[in-house]
Structures are given as structure tokens and as C-alpha cells.
Amino acid sequence: AMAQGLPVLTSPMGAGEILRDGIEGLVLDPYDRDGWVGAIRQLATDSALRERLGDAARRRAQDFTWDKVGARRRELLLATCADRRPAGD
């Protein structure tokens, strides 16, 4: 959804780890039914908010392409392996 420029509604247990509340979407209490209903209504009726959150979501998604995530994982693995080499190798 983010890569397509759509604002995201999520809980802290989902994409809330990468999505910033009020910037790329809305992070909601998973048990707050009224909060979810209100957020859906807000996005349905506020086109400026939808556009602002969606544009920011598209930009944020670029930080999580396969190439970028893979490169970060590779660097982490290389650093971990380098830290575990015996002295003198």
C-alpha cells in the first residue's frame, strides 16, 4: 500500500514498526473499534490528509526496497562475521 502511495492504517504490532504515526499513516490501538472507524471516516472524507499521508508513505516505502533491505542485511552479516574471526586471521 505504501509503495502505491496509499496511507496506511495499522497497529503497533504491524507496520507500526516502520510507519510513523501521522506522517505516512495512522497507528491505532488494535482493540479500539471506534478509533478504527474514526480513522477510516477521516481518510474517507479528508482528501488533503489522504494525499499528504499517501505521498509520505510512497517516499518512506523507498527505504524498504529489496535492494536496500538486502544491502543492509549483507552489511550486518559481514560485520557480525568480522567480529567473530579469531585473532590473527
mmCIF file of C-alpha atoms in Angstrom:
data_model
loop_
_atom_site.group_PDB
_atom_site.id
_atom_site.type_symbol
_atom_site.label_atom_id
_atom_site.label_comp_id
_atom_site.label_asym_id
_atom_site.label_seq_id
_atom_site.Cartn_x
_atom_site.Cartn_y
_atom_site.Cartn_z
ATOM 1 C CA ALA A 1 0.000 0.000 0.000
ATOM 2 C CA MET A 2 2.773 2.430 0.933
ATOM 3 C CA ALA A 3 4.638 1.876 -2.341
ATOM 4 C CA GLN A 4 1.422 2.717 -4.200
ATOM 5 C CA GLY A 5 1.067 5.985 -2.310
ATOM 6 C CA LEU A 6 -1.757 4.889 -0.055
ATOM 7 C CA PRO A 7 -1.985 5.946 3.583
ATOM 8 C CA VAL A 8 -1.840 3.002 5.954
ATOM 9 C CA LEU A 9 -3.927 2.203 8.997
ATOM 10 C CA THR A 10 -2.076 -0.200 11.268
ATOM 11 C CA SER A 11 -1.453 -1.190 14.857
ATOM 12 C CA PRO A 12 1.875 -1.020 16.690
ATOM 13 C CA MET A 13 2.161 -4.777 16.095
ATOM 14 C CA GLY A 14 2.034 -4.467 12.310
ATOM 15 C CA ALA A 15 3.682 -1.914 10.077
ATOM 16 C CA GLY A 16 3.766 0.389 13.080
ATOM 17 C CA GLU A 17 7.441 -0.524 13.362
ATOM 18 C CA ILE A 18 8.274 1.288 10.124
ATOM 19 C CA LEU A 19 5.345 3.648 9.730
ATOM 20 C CA ARG A 20 5.387 6.919 11.646
ATOM 21 C CA ASP A 21 2.022 7.829 13.127
ATOM 22 C CA GLY A 22 0.514 10.878 11.460
ATOM 23 C CA ILE A 23 3.224 11.011 8.806
ATOM 24 C CA GLU A 24 2.761 8.002 6.487
ATOM 25 C CA GLY A 25 -0.430 6.722 8.036
ATOM 26 C CA LEU A 26 -2.144 6.202 11.348
ATOM 27 C CA VAL A 27 -1.083 3.790 14.097
ATOM 28 C CA LEU A 28 -4.124 2.677 16.059
ATOM 29 C CA ASP A 29 -4.880 0.608 19.126
ATOM 30 C CA PRO A 30 -5.872 -2.794 17.720
ATOM 31 C CA TYR A 31 -8.720 -3.074 20.250
ATOM 32 C CA ASP A 32 -10.176 0.421 19.760
ATOM 33 C CA ARG A 33 -13.008 -0.211 17.323
ATOM 34 C CA ASP A 34 -14.228 3.374 17.500
ATOM 35 C CA GLY A 35 -10.705 4.620 16.786
ATOM 36 C CA TRP A 36 -10.527 2.493 13.634
ATOM 37 C CA VAL A 37 -13.968 3.626 12.494
ATOM 38 C CA GLY A 38 -12.995 7.251 13.098
ATOM 39 C CA ALA A 39 -9.712 6.877 11.212
ATOM 40 C CA ILE A 40 -11.452 5.272 8.234
ATOM 41 C CA ARG A 41 -14.038 8.046 8.188
ATOM 42 C CA GLN A 42 -11.335 10.687 8.471
ATOM 43 C CA LEU A 43 -9.424 9.277 5.496
ATOM 44 C CA ALA A 44 -12.641 8.837 3.509
ATOM 45 C CA THR A 45 -13.658 12.467 3.972
ATOM 46 C CA ASP A 46 -10.339 14.357 4.111
ATOM 47 C CA SER A 47 -8.685 14.212 0.694
ATOM 48 C CA ALA A 48 -5.833 16.530 1.757
ATOM 49 C CA LEU A 49 -4.944 14.182 4.623
ATOM 50 C CA ARG A 50 -5.139 11.145 2.319
ATOM 51 C CA GLU A 51 -2.843 12.827 -0.183
ATOM 52 C CA ARG A 52 -0.334 14.029 2.425
ATOM 53 C CA LEU A 53 -0.119 10.649 4.163
ATOM 54 C CA GLY A 54 -0.046 8.789 0.838
ATOM 55 C CA ASP A 55 2.767 10.906 -0.596
ATOM 56 C CA ALA A 56 4.823 10.437 2.564
ATOM 57 C CA ALA A 57 4.077 6.694 2.525
ATOM 58 C CA ARG A 58 5.368 6.377 -1.042
ATOM 59 C CA ARG A 59 8.606 8.160 -0.096
ATOM 60 C CA ARG A 60 9.043 6.041 3.055
ATOM 61 C CA ALA A 61 8.495 2.812 1.122
ATOM 62 C CA GLN A 62 11.589 3.622 -0.948
ATOM 63 C CA ASP A 63 13.664 2.938 2.196
ATOM 64 C CA PHE A 64 12.451 -0.660 2.145
ATOM 65 C CA THR A 65 13.078 -1.856 -1.421
ATOM 66 C CA TRP A 66 14.562 -5.342 -1.819
ATOM 67 C CA ASP A 67 17.885 -3.831 -2.855
ATOM 68 C CA LYS A 68 18.120 -1.500 0.141
ATOM 69 C CA VAL A 69 16.976 -4.037 2.718
ATOM 70 C CA GLY A 70 19.255 -6.689 1.203
ATOM 71 C CA ALA A 71 22.242 -4.347 1.310
ATOM 72 C CA ARG A 72 21.589 -3.541 4.978
ATOM 73 C CA ARG A 73 21.295 -7.254 5.826
ATOM 74 C CA ARG A 74 24.509 -8.009 3.942
ATOM 75 C CA GLU A 75 26.405 -5.317 5.849
ATOM 76 C CA LEU A 76 25.044 -6.632 9.139
ATOM 77 C CA LEU A 77 26.111 -10.188 8.316
ATOM 78 C CA LEU A 78 29.578 -9.091 7.188
ATOM 79 C CA ALA A 79 30.066 -7.031 10.342
ATOM 80 C CA THR A 80 28.889 -9.917 12.523
ATOM 81 C CA CYS A 81 31.229 -12.379 10.807
ATOM 82 C CA ALA A 82 34.162 -9.949 11.005
ATOM 83 C CA ASP A 83 33.605 -9.542 14.753
ATOM 84 C CA ARG A 84 33.815 -13.316 15.266
ATOM 85 C CA ARG A 85 37.057 -14.023 13.406
ATOM 86 C CA PRO A 86 39.815 -15.464 15.574
ATOM 87 C CA ALA A 87 42.732 -13.119 16.240
ATOM 88 C CA GLY A 88 45.431 -13.317 13.580
ATOM 89 C CA ASP A 89 43.133 -14.322 10.697
#
